Amino acid sequence: MSFASSARSGLSYHEAKKKLSCSSNAAETRKSMFEELALLFVPHGSNQILLTPLGDQLFDLLTGKDLEELDGATAQRATALLIWAMCKVQINRPQSRGSPSPSKADWESCDVKPYAAAWAAANDLGGVIHLHEFIGAIRTLHQVSDYDHIVNAVRDARSKNVLMAKDSRWAKGGDAFNPAIYWRSHLSLANQLMDYGTVEQTLTTIPAAWEIVCAALQFQSGCDGSISDAIRSADWEDAEDYFFNVAGTVCPPFLASGKPSLTSFEGVSLADLSSYTAIELAPGPYRIAGGPELCELPFRQACFHPASPARLLRIDRKQKMPDGGVQIDLGLGRPIANFDLLFSVIGGGSERN
């Protein structure tokens, strides 16, 4: 927040560092982390802090909030923004490439987004990753074309009860790797997304929060795309293009809700769209903007949204948008005869108007 506030105030990077209660080296480390997440960047050779659209979005969300006591909705939205940022991090980026920094040949040839790839692998491996699997296989992924091979190698090692890396490779100082930072903290987002088992040395997905990860991956793969599209790095022309148009783009507002929930109501499948913002149309009732998670909903699907408390809605039209999102138009369905029953089956997420 301090760097963002300094950027908004027009302070130079050197002035902003002096405001922090830490050493200059620690300030550089923080700046590098924020650049890795594409929340801000300091152009090479300059003394100026530039907030990216994503950085602006996070700063606006948290301004005036008690960061130690965030309300549930704000905390979930902040988590979604960070997941979005991490899903878009790529090794092939113009600056702040980590420590030790990879060689020019290595970072230029890497077409993988590392966090997105690791989370995709967790999905494909049953929601669990063992530490030796991450170090011995998953973190070695350099090309998207090798993703299936890596995942299948982990499956094969599991079937044979084979360790993919020895303990000595992640001992203190070994292999220049600190699992407490790069494994537990980063991939688990400080244990918000994945639970760490200290005895088994595993990370296991936490279903409620993991829905946001799945939504972010699906958004980046698109309606008709594959997981390869979600984990593949994007091209960029220069630092400004990377930070403003590639990695630092705004997070879709609906991402924090994950996927729309489906339930059964009076014998029909019902999609609860309560977490989406509905825009009233003329003519026609409502329009909702979301991501590729909406692609899964078929035409004529019965839906509920609090904007229409007396009648169910149905999907009349779906359209893919240039930014990768999906827009659906909703027509009026049958009247809601028993709202109390509806309220009970959708989990009490909406209130009668």
Short mmCIF file of C-alpha atoms in Angstrom, two decimals, residues 33 35-38 82-93 96 112-117 220 231-233 242 247:
data_model
loop_
_atom_site.label_atom_id
_atom_site.label_comp_id
_atom_site.label_asym_id
_atom_site.label_seq_id
_atom_site.Cartn_x
_atom_site.Cartn_y
_atom_site.Cartn_z
CA MET A 33 7.76 -8.85 -5.69
CA GLU A 35 6.75 -6.11 -10.18
CA GLU A 36 6.58 -9.91 -10.39
CA LEU A 37 2.83 -9.66 -9.69
CA ALA A 38 2.57 -6.76 -12.16
CA LEU A 82 -3.94 -11.81 -6.15
CA ILE A 83 -4.89 -15.13 -7.78
CA TRP A 84 -5.50 -13.27 -11.04
CA ALA A 85 -2.11 -11.57 -10.73
CA MET A 86 -0.28 -14.84 -9.99
CA CYS A 87 -2.04 -16.68 -12.83
CA LYS A 88 -0.63 -14.09 -15.25
CA VAL A 89 2.96 -14.08 -13.94
CA GLN A 90 5.41 -15.39 -16.53
CA ILE A 91 9.14 -16.13 -16.49
CA ASN A 92 9.50 -14.36 -19.82
CA ARG A 93 9.07 -10.80 -18.54
CA SER A 96 12.34 -8.52 -11.81
CA VAL A 112 5.19 -21.18 -19.16
CA LYS A 113 3.31 -19.14 -16.56
CA PRO A 114 4.67 -20.89 -13.43
CA TYR A 115 1.89 -20.38 -10.88
CA ALA A 116 -0.83 -21.12 -13.41
CA ALA A 117 1.01 -24.28 -14.48
CA GLN A 220 -7.47 -17.53 -19.45
CA ILE A 231 -0.56 -21.67 -18.77
CA ARG A 232 1.12 -20.29 -21.91
CA SER A 233 2.95 -16.96 -21.58
CA TYR A 242 3.94 -6.16 -20.54
CA ALA A 247 0.27 -9.10 -16.92
#
